[in-house]
Amino acid sequence: MKKAQALEALAALGQETRLDVFRLLVKAGDAGLAAGEIAARLDVRANTLSSHLSILQRAGLIRQAREGRSLRYRADYAGMLGLLSYLLEDCCGGRPEICAPLGSLCIPANPSC
């Protein structure tokens, strides 16, 4: 990931509703959620949600797929991993033992890990 991509992803996540949407989609896993379901769960108007979804999609953090007459959204785990990798690229000044605890942040009981 390049710096510009990381900045776009961080800017997208730097807004409360978009962060909530992204976290909700991560929790939903591979099943994802329809736009209407996201709007209902987060109590967000459809037109407002549409804008937030577009920003997250442009940032490479979510993806959309048409299923019948509705759109289903899923977290883009490759995009999330790219952002995390970028942020940790220069981690710990060349001392990997300092960064080792970061590997335990993903709770094994969480199905999205």
PDB file of N, CA and C in Angstrom:
ATOM      1  N   MET A   1       0.848  -1.176   0.000  1.00  0.00           N
ATOM      2  CA  MET A   1       0.000   0.000   0.000  1.00  0.00           C
ATOM      3  C   MET A   1       0.891   1.235   0.000  1.00  0.00           C
ATOM      4  N   LYS A   2       0.486   2.212  -0.768  1.00  0.00           N
ATOM      5  CA  LYS A   2       1.222   3.465  -0.832  1.00  0.00           C
ATOM      6  C   LYS A   2       0.636   4.451   0.173  1.00  0.00           C
ATOM      7  N   LYS A   3       1.421   5.478   0.465  1.00  0.00           N
ATOM      8  CA  LYS A   3       1.010   6.466   1.460  1.00  0.00           C
ATOM      9  C   LYS A   3      -0.345   7.085   1.125  1.00  0.00           C
ATOM     10  N   ALA A   4      -0.569   7.434  -0.136  1.00  0.00           N
ATOM     11  CA  ALA A   4      -1.836   8.062  -0.522  1.00  0.00           C
ATOM     12  C   ALA A   4      -3.024   7.142  -0.243  1.00  0.00           C
ATOM     13  N   GLN A   5      -2.856   5.850  -0.492  1.00  0.00           N
ATOM     14  CA  GLN A   5      -3.928   4.884  -0.219  1.00  0.00           C
ATOM     15  C   GLN A   5      -4.183   4.778   1.283  1.00  0.00           C
ATOM     16  N   ALA A   6      -3.109   4.750   2.060  1.00  0.00           N
ATOM     17  CA  ALA A   6      -3.253   4.669   3.518  1.00  0.00           C
ATOM     18  C   ALA A   6      -3.961   5.913   4.051  1.00  0.00           C
ATOM     19  N   LEU A   7      -3.605   7.073   3.531  1.00  0.00           N
ATOM     20  CA  LEU A   7      -4.254   8.311   3.964  1.00  0.00           C
ATOM     21  C   LEU A   7      -5.739   8.307   3.625  1.00  0.00           C
ATOM     22  N   GLU A   8      -6.079   7.803   2.443  1.00  0.00           N
ATOM     23  CA  GLU A   8      -7.487   7.741   2.051  1.00  0.00           C
ATOM     24  C   GLU A   8      -8.271   6.798   2.971  1.00  0.00           C
ATOM     25  N   ALA A   9      -7.675   5.653   3.294  1.00  0.00           N
ATOM     26  CA  ALA A   9      -8.338   4.692   4.182  1.00  0.00           C
ATOM     27  C   ALA A   9      -8.494   5.269   5.588  1.00  0.00           C
ATOM     28  N   LEU A  10      -7.448   5.896   6.091  1.00  0.00           N
ATOM     29  CA  LEU A  10      -7.523   6.480   7.435  1.00  0.00           C
ATOM     30  C   LEU A  10      -8.534   7.622   7.486  1.00  0.00           C
ATOM     31  N   ALA A  11      -8.572   8.430   6.427  1.00  0.00           N
ATOM     32  CA  ALA A  11      -9.550   9.522   6.376  1.00  0.00           C
ATOM     33  C   ALA A  11     -10.969   8.959   6.346  1.00  0.00           C
ATOM     34  N   ALA A  12     -11.164   7.877   5.607  1.00  0.00           N
ATOM     35  CA  ALA A  12     -12.489   7.251   5.540  1.00  0.00           C
ATOM     36  C   ALA A  12     -12.916   6.751   6.912  1.00  0.00           C
ATOM     37  N   LEU A  13     -11.998   6.159   7.637  1.00  0.00           N
ATOM     38  CA  LEU A  13     -12.320   5.616   8.957  1.00  0.00           C
ATOM     39  C   LEU A  13     -12.356   6.688  10.042  1.00  0.00           C
ATOM     40  N   GLY A  14     -11.915   7.893   9.708  1.00  0.00           N
ATOM     41  CA  GLY A  14     -11.865   8.985  10.675  1.00  0.00           C
ATOM     42  C   GLY A  14     -13.204   9.683  10.879  1.00  0.00           C
ATOM     43  N   GLN A  15     -14.265   9.125  10.344  1.00  0.00           N
ATOM     44  CA  GLN A  15     -15.602   9.683  10.512  1.00  0.00           C
ATOM     45  C   GLN A  15     -16.447   8.640  11.244  1.00  0.00           C
ATOM     46  N   GLU A  16     -17.189   9.070  12.240  1.00  0.00           N
ATOM     47  CA  GLU A  16     -17.876   8.155  13.155  1.00  0.00           C
ATOM     48  C   GLU A  16     -18.794   7.144  12.461  1.00  0.00           C
ATOM     49  N   THR A  17     -19.645   7.610  11.571  1.00  0.00           N
ATOM     50  CA  THR A  17     -20.580   6.691  10.915  1.00  0.00           C
ATOM     51  C   THR A  17     -19.842   5.687  10.044  1.00  0.00           C
ATOM     52  N   ARG A  18     -18.834   6.160   9.308  1.00  0.00           N
ATOM     53  CA  ARG A  18     -18.080   5.238   8.447  1.00  0.00           C
ATOM     54  C   ARG A  18     -17.331   4.206   9.270  1.00  0.00           C
ATOM     55  N   LEU A  19     -16.790   4.607  10.400  1.00  0.00           N
ATOM     56  CA  LEU A  19     -16.122   3.639  11.274  1.00  0.00           C
ATOM     57  C   LEU A  19     -17.136   2.612  11.778  1.00  0.00           C
ATOM     58  N   ASP A  20     -18.322   3.070  12.142  1.00  0.00           N
ATOM     59  CA  ASP A  20     -19.373   2.149  12.592  1.00  0.00           C
ATOM     60  C   ASP A  20     -19.763   1.173  11.483  1.00  0.00           C
ATOM     61  N   VAL A  21     -19.904   1.680  10.254  1.00  0.00           N
ATOM     62  CA  VAL A  21     -20.249   0.820   9.114  1.00  0.00           C
ATOM     63  C   VAL A  21     -19.165  -0.223   8.903  1.00  0.00           C
ATOM     64  N   PHE A  22     -17.921   0.214   8.899  1.00  0.00           N
ATOM     65  CA  PHE A  22     -16.815  -0.714   8.656  1.00  0.00           C
ATOM     66  C   PHE A  22     -16.768  -1.795   9.728  1.00  0.00           C
ATOM     67  N   ARG A  23     -16.890  -1.400  10.971  1.00  0.00           N
ATOM     68  CA  ARG A  23     -16.853  -2.387  12.067  1.00  0.00           C
ATOM     69  C   ARG A  23     -18.030  -3.351  11.982  1.00  0.00           C
ATOM     70  N   LEU A  24     -19.193  -2.844  11.614  1.00  0.00           N
ATOM     71  CA  LEU A  24     -20.365  -3.699  11.460  1.00  0.00           C
ATOM     72  C   LEU A  24     -20.131  -4.735  10.359  1.00  0.00           C
ATOM     73  N   LEU A  25     -19.531  -4.308   9.254  1.00  0.00           N
ATOM     74  CA  LEU A  25     -19.271  -5.234   8.150  1.00  0.00           C
ATOM     75  C   LEU A  25     -18.191  -6.248   8.508  1.00  0.00           C
ATOM     76  N   VAL A  26     -17.212  -5.843   9.285  1.00  0.00           N
ATOM     77  CA  VAL A  26     -16.194  -6.797   9.747  1.00  0.00           C
ATOM     78  C   VAL A  26     -16.866  -7.854  10.615  1.00  0.00           C
ATOM     79  N   LYS A  27     -17.761  -7.429  11.502  1.00  0.00           N
ATOM     80  CA  LYS A  27     -18.483  -8.376  12.364  1.00  0.00           C
ATOM     81  C   LYS A  27     -19.375  -9.309  11.551  1.00  0.00           C
ATOM     82  N   ALA A  28     -19.942  -8.801  10.464  1.00  0.00           N
ATOM     83  CA  ALA A  28     -20.850  -9.605   9.637  1.00  0.00           C
ATOM     84  C   ALA A  28     -20.111 -10.710   8.897  1.00  0.00           C
ATOM     85  N   GLY A  29     -18.809 -10.558   8.724  1.00  0.00           N
ATOM     86  CA  GLY A  29     -18.020 -11.587   8.052  1.00  0.00           C
ATOM     87  C   GLY A  29     -18.336 -11.686   6.568  1.00  0.00           C
ATOM     88  N   ASP A  30     -18.115 -12.872   6.008  1.00  0.00           N
ATOM     89  CA  ASP A  30     -18.285 -13.079   4.570  1.00  0.00           C
ATOM     90  C   ASP A  30     -19.729 -12.937   4.109  1.00  0.00           C
ATOM     91  N   ALA A  31     -20.676 -13.094   5.006  1.00  0.00           N
ATOM     92  CA  ALA A  31     -22.089 -12.948   4.630  1.00  0.00           C
ATOM     93  C   ALA A  31     -22.402 -11.512   4.233  1.00  0.00           C
ATOM     94  N   GLY A  32     -21.715 -10.558   4.845  1.00  0.00           N
ATOM     95  CA  GLY A  32     -21.967  -9.158   4.560  1.00  0.00           C
ATOM     96  C   GLY A  32     -23.368  -8.746   4.963  1.00  0.00           C
ATOM     97  N   LEU A  33     -23.742  -7.550   4.552  1.00  0.00           N
ATOM     98  CA  LEU A  33     -25.066  -7.015   4.881  1.00  0.00           C
ATOM     99  C   LEU A  33     -25.594  -6.209   3.705  1.00  0.00           C
ATOM    100  N   ALA A  34     -26.904  -6.248   3.531  1.00  0.00           N
ATOM    101  CA  ALA A  34     -27.548  -5.402   2.529  1.00  0.00           C
ATOM    102  C   ALA A  34     -27.535  -3.960   3.031  1.00  0.00           C
ATOM    103  N   ALA A  35     -27.551  -3.027   2.091  1.00  0.00           N
ATOM    104  CA  ALA A  35     -27.505  -1.611   2.453  1.00  0.00           C
ATOM    105  C   ALA A  35     -28.638  -1.243   3.405  1.00  0.00           C
ATOM    106  N   GLY A  36     -29.834  -1.740   3.145  1.00  0.00           N
ATOM    107  CA  GLY A  36     -30.970  -1.436   4.011  1.00  0.00           C
ATOM    108  C   GLY A  36     -30.785  -1.937   5.428  1.00  0.00           C
ATOM    109  N   GLU A  37     -30.154  -3.089   5.552  1.00  0.00           N
ATOM    110  CA  GLU A  37     -29.901  -3.647   6.880  1.00  0.00           C
ATOM    111  C   GLU A  37     -28.868  -2.812   7.640  1.00  0.00           C
ATOM    112  N   ILE A  38     -27.847  -2.353   6.926  1.00  0.00           N
ATOM    113  CA  ILE A  38     -26.842  -1.484   7.554  1.00  0.00           C
ATOM    114  C   ILE A  38     -27.520  -0.207   8.048  1.00  0.00           C
ATOM    115  N   ALA A  39     -28.338   0.391   7.180  1.00  0.00           N
ATOM    116  CA  ALA A  39     -29.032   1.631   7.541  1.00  0.00           C
ATOM    117  C   ALA A  39     -29.913   1.430   8.770  1.00  0.00           C
ATOM    118  N   ALA A  40     -30.627   0.315   8.813  1.00  0.00           N
ATOM    119  CA  ALA A  40     -31.519   0.052   9.948  1.00  0.00           C
ATOM    120  C   ALA A  40     -30.737  -0.175  11.233  1.00  0.00           C
ATOM    121  N   ARG A  41     -29.680  -0.950  11.157  1.00  0.00           N
ATOM    122  CA  ARG A  41     -28.907  -1.259  12.369  1.00  0.00           C
ATOM    123  C   ARG A  41     -28.226  -0.026  12.948  1.00  0.00           C
ATOM    124  N   LEU A  42     -27.795   0.876  12.056  1.00  0.00           N
ATOM    125  CA  LEU A  42     -27.066   2.054  12.526  1.00  0.00           C
ATOM    126  C   LEU A  42     -27.945   3.299  12.598  1.00  0.00           C
ATOM    127  N   ASP A  43     -29.217   3.154  12.236  1.00  0.00           N
ATOM    128  CA  ASP A  43     -30.154   4.271  12.245  1.00  0.00           C
ATOM    129  C   ASP A  43     -29.618   5.449  11.428  1.00  0.00           C
ATOM    130  N   VAL A  44     -29.289   5.141  10.165  1.00  0.00           N
ATOM    131  CA  VAL A  44     -28.745   6.132   9.241  1.00  0.00           C
ATOM    132  C   VAL A  44     -29.676   6.196   8.030  1.00  0.00           C
ATOM    133  N   ARG A  45     -29.945   7.380   7.529  1.00  0.00           N
ATOM    134  CA  ARG A  45     -30.790   7.528   6.338  1.00  0.00           C
ATOM    135  C   ARG A  45     -30.096   6.917   5.133  1.00  0.00           C
ATOM    136  N   ALA A  46     -30.878   6.362   4.227  1.00  0.00           N
ATOM    137  CA  ALA A  46     -30.344   5.645   3.068  1.00  0.00           C
ATOM    138  C   ALA A  46     -29.428   6.515   2.210  1.00  0.00           C
ATOM    139  N   ASN A  47     -29.825   7.761   1.943  1.00  0.00           N
ATOM    140  CA  ASN A  47     -28.986   8.606   1.090  1.00  0.00           C
ATOM    141  C   ASN A  47     -27.671   8.972   1.772  1.00  0.00           C
ATOM    142  N   THR A  48     -27.707   9.155   3.079  1.00  0.00           N
ATOM    143  CA  THR A  48     -26.482   9.437   3.833  1.00  0.00           C
ATOM    144  C   THR A  48     -25.584   8.212   3.836  1.00  0.00           C
ATOM    145  N   LEU A  49     -26.176   7.042   4.054  1.00  0.00           N
ATOM    146  CA  LEU A  49     -25.404   5.802   4.064  1.00  0.00           C
ATOM    147  C   LEU A  49     -24.747   5.562   2.719  1.00  0.00           C
ATOM    148  N   SER A  50     -25.453   5.841   1.646  1.00  0.00           N
ATOM    149  CA  SER A  50     -24.912   5.635   0.307  1.00  0.00           C
ATOM    150  C   SER A  50     -23.605   6.397   0.116  1.00  0.00           C
ATOM    151  N   SER A  51     -23.567   7.623   0.590  1.00  0.00           N
ATOM    152  CA  SER A  51     -22.354   8.435   0.500  1.00  0.00           C
ATOM    153  C   SER A  51     -21.217   7.814   1.307  1.00  0.00           C
ATOM    154  N   HIS A  52     -21.519   7.373   2.519  1.00  0.00           N
ATOM    155  CA  HIS A  52     -20.498   6.753   3.366  1.00  0.00           C
ATOM    156  C   HIS A  52     -19.970   5.458   2.746  1.00  0.00           C
ATOM    157  N   LEU A  53     -20.868   4.659   2.186  1.00  0.00           N
ATOM    158  CA  LEU A  53     -20.453   3.404   1.555  1.00  0.00           C
ATOM    159  C   LEU A  53     -19.540   3.668   0.361  1.00  0.00           C
ATOM    160  N   SER A  54     -19.849   4.696  -0.410  1.00  0.00           N
ATOM    161  CA  SER A  54     -19.008   5.049  -1.560  1.00  0.00           C
ATOM    162  C   SER A  54     -17.604   5.438  -1.120  1.00  0.00           C
ATOM    163  N   ILE A  55     -17.510   6.205  -0.070  1.00  0.00           N
ATOM    164  CA  ILE A  55     -16.201   6.637   0.438  1.00  0.00           C
ATOM    165  C   ILE A  55     -15.401   5.440   0.933  1.00  0.00           C
ATOM    166  N   LEU A  56     -16.042   4.545   1.668  1.00  0.00           N
ATOM    167  CA  LEU A  56     -15.347   3.347   2.162  1.00  0.00           C
ATOM    168  C   LEU A  56     -14.921   2.445   1.011  1.00  0.00           C
ATOM    169  N   GLN A  57     -15.752   2.370  -0.006  1.00  0.00           N
ATOM    170  CA  GLN A  57     -15.412   1.532  -1.159  1.00  0.00           C
ATOM    171  C   GLN A  57     -14.232   2.129  -1.925  1.00  0.00           C
ATOM    172  N   ARG A  58     -14.244   3.434  -2.162  1.00  0.00           N
ATOM    173  CA  ARG A  58     -13.119   4.091  -2.845  1.00  0.00           C
ATOM    174  C   ARG A  58     -11.826   3.930  -2.064  1.00  0.00           C
ATOM    175  N   ALA A  59     -11.931   3.875  -0.745  1.00  0.00           N
ATOM    176  CA  ALA A  59     -10.748   3.723   0.110  1.00  0.00           C
ATOM    177  C   ALA A  59     -10.251   2.279   0.141  1.00  0.00           C
ATOM    178  N   GLY A  60     -10.978   1.367  -0.491  1.00  0.00           N
ATOM    179  CA  GLY A  60     -10.550  -0.030  -0.542  1.00  0.00           C
ATOM    180  C   GLY A  60     -10.832  -0.814   0.725  1.00  0.00           C
ATOM    181  N   LEU A  61     -11.768  -0.335   1.534  1.00  0.00           N
ATOM    182  CA  LEU A  61     -12.054  -0.994   2.809  1.00  0.00           C
ATOM    183  C   LEU A  61     -13.287  -1.889   2.769  1.00  0.00           C
ATOM    184  N   ILE A  62     -14.169  -1.645   1.800  1.00  0.00           N
ATOM    185  CA  ILE A  62     -15.340  -2.510   1.637  1.00  0.00           C
ATOM    186  C   ILE A  62     -15.531  -2.799   0.157  1.00  0.00           C
ATOM    187  N   ARG A  63     -16.336  -3.822  -0.127  1.00  0.00           N
ATOM    188  CA  ARG A  63     -16.687  -4.131  -1.512  1.00  0.00           C
ATOM    189  C   ARG A  63     -18.186  -4.361  -1.574  1.00  0.00           C
ATOM    190  N   GLN A  64     -18.711  -4.207  -2.769  1.00  0.00           N
ATOM    191  CA  GLN A  64     -20.149  -4.367  -2.945  1.00  0.00           C
ATOM    192  C   GLN A  64     -20.409  -5.407  -4.019  1.00  0.00           C
ATOM    193  N   ALA A  65     -21.518  -6.122  -3.876  1.00  0.00           N
ATOM    194  CA  ALA A  65     -21.937  -7.100  -4.880  1.00  0.00           C
ATOM    195  C   ALA A  65     -23.445  -7.000  -5.028  1.00  0.00           C
ATOM    196  N   ARG A  66     -23.897  -7.049  -6.257  1.00  0.00           N
ATOM    197  CA  ARG A  66     -25.336  -7.025  -6.507  1.00  0.00           C
ATOM    198  C   ARG A  66     -25.880  -8.427  -6.295  1.00  0.00           C
ATOM    199  N   GLU A  67     -26.927  -8.521  -5.509  1.00  0.00           N
ATOM    200  CA  GLU A  67     -27.613  -9.786  -5.273  1.00  0.00           C
ATOM    201  C   GLU A  67     -29.093  -9.553  -5.520  1.00  0.00           C
ATOM    202  N   GLY A  68     -29.526  -9.961  -6.695  1.00  0.00           N
ATOM    203  CA  GLY A  68     -30.910  -9.691  -7.080  1.00  0.00           C
ATOM    204  C   GLY A  68     -31.113  -8.204  -7.264  1.00  0.00           C
ATOM    205  N   ARG A  69     -32.050  -7.654  -6.522  1.00  0.00           N
ATOM    206  CA  ARG A  69     -32.345  -6.229  -6.645  1.00  0.00           C
ATOM    207  C   ARG A  69     -31.660  -5.389  -5.582  1.00  0.00           C
ATOM    208  N   SER A  70     -30.879  -6.015  -4.738  1.00  0.00           N
ATOM    209  CA  SER A  70     -30.220  -5.242  -3.673  1.00  0.00           C
ATOM    210  C   SER A  70     -28.704  -5.346  -3.781  1.00  0.00           C
ATOM    211  N   LEU A  71     -28.045  -4.463  -3.064  1.00  0.00           N
ATOM    212  CA  LEU A  71     -26.586  -4.471  -2.997  1.00  0.00           C
ATOM    213  C   LEU A  71     -26.173  -4.996  -1.636  1.00  0.00           C
ATOM    214  N   ARG A  72     -25.201  -5.889  -1.639  1.00  0.00           N
ATOM    215  CA  ARG A  72     -24.684  -6.448  -0.388  1.00  0.00           C
ATOM    216  C   ARG A  72     -23.259  -5.931  -0.235  1.00  0.00           C
ATOM    217  N   TYR A  73     -22.937  -5.518   0.971  1.00  0.00           N
ATOM    218  CA  TYR A  73     -21.618  -4.964   1.263  1.00  0.00           C
ATOM    219  C   TYR A  73     -20.872  -5.885   2.210  1.00  0.00           C
ATOM    220  N   ARG A  74     -19.566  -5.988   1.970  1.00  0.00           N
ATOM    221  CA  ARG A  74     -18.695  -6.811   2.811  1.00  0.00           C
ATOM    222  C   ARG A  74     -17.414  -6.032   3.091  1.00  0.00           C
ATOM    223  N   ALA A  75     -16.814  -6.310   4.225  1.00  0.00           N
ATOM    224  CA  ALA A  75     -15.499  -5.732   4.506  1.00  0.00           C
ATOM    225  C   ALA A  75     -14.511  -6.316   3.511  1.00  0.00           C
ATOM    226  N   ASP A  76     -13.602  -5.502   3.039  1.00  0.00           N
ATOM    227  CA  ASP A  76     -12.538  -5.973   2.148  1.00  0.00           C
ATOM    228  C   ASP A  76     -11.327  -6.256   3.023  1.00  0.00           C
ATOM    229  N   TYR A  77     -11.168  -7.525   3.381  1.00  0.00           N
ATOM    230  CA  TYR A  77     -10.106  -7.905   4.314  1.00  0.00           C
ATOM    231  C   TYR A  77      -8.720  -7.658   3.729  1.00  0.00           C
ATOM    232  N   ALA A  78      -8.583  -7.765   2.414  1.00  0.00           N
ATOM    233  CA  ALA A  78      -7.289  -7.476   1.792  1.00  0.00           C
ATOM    234  C   ALA A  78      -6.940  -6.001   1.975  1.00  0.00           C
ATOM    235  N   GLY A  79      -7.931  -5.133   1.833  1.00  0.00           N
ATOM    236  CA  GLY A  79      -7.705  -3.707   2.047  1.00  0.00           C
ATOM    237  C   GLY A  79      -7.368  -3.401   3.491  1.00  0.00           C
ATOM    238  N   MET A  80      -8.077  -4.060   4.410  1.00  0.00           N
ATOM    239  CA  MET A  80      -7.806  -3.865   5.835  1.00  0.00           C
ATOM    240  C   MET A  80      -6.400  -4.347   6.172  1.00  0.00           C
ATOM    241  N   LEU A  81      -6.029  -5.510   5.652  1.00  0.00           N
ATOM    242  CA  LEU A  81      -4.693  -6.046   5.903  1.00  0.00           C
ATOM    243  C   LEU A  81      -3.625  -5.141   5.300  1.00  0.00           C
ATOM    244  N   GLY A  82      -3.904  -4.600   4.113  1.00  0.00           N
ATOM    245  CA  GLY A  82      -2.959  -3.678   3.489  1.00  0.00           C
ATOM    246  C   GLY A  82      -2.711  -2.454   4.348  1.00  0.00           C
ATOM    247  N   LEU A  83      -3.778  -1.907   4.921  1.00  0.00           N
ATOM    248  CA  LEU A  83      -3.642  -0.738   5.793  1.00  0.00           C
ATOM    249  C   LEU A  83      -2.864  -1.094   7.050  1.00  0.00           C
ATOM    250  N   LEU A  84      -3.217  -2.208   7.677  1.00  0.00           N
ATOM    251  CA  LEU A  84      -2.499  -2.626   8.888  1.00  0.00           C
ATOM    252  C   LEU A  84      -1.029  -2.889   8.591  1.00  0.00           C
ATOM    253  N   SER A  85      -0.754  -3.530   7.471  1.00  0.00           N
ATOM    254  CA  SER A  85       0.637  -3.808   7.094  1.00  0.00           C
ATOM    255  C   SER A  85       1.410  -2.515   6.881  1.00  0.00           C
ATOM    256  N   TYR A  86       0.764  -1.548   6.214  1.00  0.00           N
ATOM    257  CA  TYR A  86       1.413  -0.261   5.994  1.00  0.00           C
ATOM    258  C   TYR A  86       1.743   0.407   7.325  1.00  0.00           C
ATOM    259  N   LEU A  87       0.785   0.389   8.247  1.00  0.00           N
ATOM    260  CA  LEU A  87       0.994   1.037   9.541  1.00  0.00           C
ATOM    261  C   LEU A  87       2.082   0.354  10.362  1.00  0.00           C
ATOM    262  N   LEU A  88       2.237  -0.946  10.180  1.00  0.00           N
ATOM    263  CA  LEU A  88       3.217  -1.698  10.967  1.00  0.00           C
ATOM    264  C   LEU A  88       4.542  -1.910  10.234  1.00  0.00           C
ATOM    265  N   GLU A  89       4.629  -1.412   9.011  1.00  0.00           N
ATOM    266  CA  GLU A  89       5.807  -1.639   8.172  1.00  0.00           C
ATOM    267  C   GLU A  89       7.117  -1.274   8.865  1.00  0.00           C
ATOM    268  N   ASP A  90       7.145  -0.167   9.518  1.00  0.00           N
ATOM    269  CA  ASP A  90       8.370   0.298  10.168  1.00  0.00           C
ATOM    270  C   ASP A  90       8.295   0.140  11.680  1.00  0.00           C
ATOM    271  N   CYS A  91       7.451  -0.766  12.109  1.00  0.00           N
ATOM    272  CA  CYS A  91       7.182  -0.953  13.528  1.00  0.00           C
ATOM    273  C   CYS A  91       8.430  -1.331  14.321  1.00  0.00           C
ATOM    274  N   CYS A  92       8.558  -0.721  15.432  1.00  0.00           N
ATOM    275  CA  CYS A  92       9.488  -1.138  16.482  1.00  0.00           C
ATOM    276  C   CYS A  92      10.963  -0.963  16.145  1.00  0.00           C
ATOM    277  N   GLY A  93      11.281  -0.131  15.183  1.00  0.00           N
ATOM    278  CA  GLY A  93      12.676   0.185  14.895  1.00  0.00           C
ATOM    279  C   GLY A  93      13.561  -1.027  14.650  1.00  0.00           C
ATOM    280  N   GLY A  94      13.046  -2.015  13.927  1.00  0.00           N
ATOM    281  CA  GLY A  94      13.857  -3.191  13.613  1.00  0.00           C
ATOM    282  C   GLY A  94      13.959  -4.197  14.743  1.00  0.00           C
ATOM    283  N   ARG A  95      13.166  -4.040  15.768  1.00  0.00           N
ATOM    284  CA  ARG A  95      13.177  -4.978  16.899  1.00  0.00           C
ATOM    285  C   ARG A  95      11.859  -5.751  16.908  1.00  0.00           C
ATOM    286  N   PRO A  96      11.795  -6.861  16.164  1.00  0.00           N
ATOM    287  CA  PRO A  96      10.540  -7.595  16.010  1.00  0.00           C
ATOM    288  C   PRO A  96       9.947  -8.110  17.317  1.00  0.00           C
ATOM    289  N   GLU A  97      10.762  -8.298  18.329  1.00  0.00           N
ATOM    290  CA  GLU A  97      10.223  -8.797  19.599  1.00  0.00           C
ATOM    291  C   GLU A  97       9.262  -7.794  20.240  1.00  0.00           C
ATOM    292  N   ILE A  98       9.437  -6.525  19.924  1.00  0.00           N
ATOM    293  CA  ILE A  98       8.532  -5.507  20.449  1.00  0.00           C
ATOM    294  C   ILE A  98       7.169  -5.610  19.761  1.00  0.00           C
ATOM    295  N   CYS A  99       7.188  -5.931  18.471  1.00  0.00           N
ATOM    296  CA  CYS A  99       5.943  -6.024  17.696  1.00  0.00           C
ATOM    297  C   CYS A  99       5.226  -7.356  17.874  1.00  0.00           C
ATOM    298  N   ALA A 100       5.896  -8.356  18.404  1.00  0.00           N
ATOM    299  CA  ALA A 100       5.301  -9.695  18.517  1.00  0.00           C
ATOM    300  C   ALA A 100       3.936  -9.689  19.204  1.00  0.00           C
ATOM    301  N   PRO A 101       3.731  -8.911  20.272  1.00  0.00           N
ATOM    302  CA  PRO A 101       2.409  -8.926  20.916  1.00  0.00           C
ATOM    303  C   PRO A 101       1.268  -8.478  20.003  1.00  0.00           C
ATOM    304  N   LEU A 102       1.576  -7.739  18.941  1.00  0.00           N
ATOM    305  CA  LEU A 102       0.523  -7.292  18.035  1.00  0.00           C
ATOM    306  C   LEU A 102      -0.171  -8.466  17.367  1.00  0.00           C
ATOM    307  N   GLY A 103       0.536  -9.579  17.197  1.00  0.00           N
ATOM    308  CA  GLY A 103      -0.059 -10.762  16.589  1.00  0.00           C
ATOM    309  C   GLY A 103      -1.164 -11.362  17.429  1.00  0.00           C
ATOM    310  N   SER A 104      -1.155 -11.098  18.713  1.00  0.00           N
ATOM    311  CA  SER A 104      -2.176 -11.661  19.598  1.00  0.00           C
ATOM    312  C   SER A 104      -3.422 -10.780  19.683  1.00  0.00           C
ATOM    313  N   LEU A 105      -3.433  -9.655  18.986  1.00  0.00           N
ATOM    314  CA  LEU A 105      -4.591  -8.766  19.040  1.00  0.00           C
ATOM    315  C   LEU A 105      -5.825  -9.386  18.400  1.00  0.00           C
ATOM    316  N   CYS A 106      -5.631 -10.295  17.482  1.00  0.00           N
ATOM    317  CA  CYS A 106      -6.753 -10.958  16.833  1.00  0.00           C
ATOM    318  C   CYS A 106      -7.191 -12.118  17.715  1.00  0.00           C
ATOM    319  N   ILE A 107      -8.352 -11.994  18.282  1.00  0.00           N
ATOM    320  CA  ILE A 107      -8.852 -13.005  19.215  1.00  0.00           C
ATOM    321  C   ILE A 107      -9.256 -14.251  18.430  1.00  0.00           C
ATOM    322  N   PRO A 108      -8.658 -15.423  18.717  1.00  0.00           N
ATOM    323  CA  PRO A 108      -8.957 -16.632  17.949  1.00  0.00           C
ATOM    324  C   PRO A 108     -10.433 -17.016  17.925  1.00  0.00           C
ATOM    325  N   ALA A 109     -11.180 -16.682  18.942  1.00  0.00           N
ATOM    326  CA  ALA A 109     -12.598 -17.039  18.964  1.00  0.00           C
ATOM    327  C   ALA A 109     -13.419 -16.206  17.981  1.00  0.00           C
ATOM    328  N   ASN A 110     -12.825 -15.125  17.479  1.00  0.00           N
ATOM    329  CA  ASN A 110     -13.523 -14.268  16.534  1.00  0.00           C
ATOM    330  C   ASN A 110     -13.471 -14.912  15.154  1.00  0.00           C
ATOM    331  N   PRO A 111     -14.605 -15.253  14.540  1.00  0.00           N
ATOM    332  CA  PRO A 111     -14.596 -15.935  13.250  1.00  0.00           C
ATOM    333  C   PRO A 111     -14.017 -15.104  12.119  1.00  0.00           C
ATOM    334  N   SER A 112     -13.920 -13.786  12.273  1.00  0.00           N
ATOM    335  CA  SER A 112     -13.351 -12.988  11.200  1.00  0.00           C
ATOM    336  C   SER A 112     -11.835 -12.942  11.265  1.00  0.00           C
ATOM    337  N   CYS A 113     -11.232 -13.575  12.264  1.00  0.00           N
ATOM    338  CA  CYS A 113      -9.773 -13.598  12.367  1.00  0.00           C
ATOM    339  C   CYS A 113      -9.209 -14.840  11.708  1.00  0.00           C
TER     340      CYS A 113
END
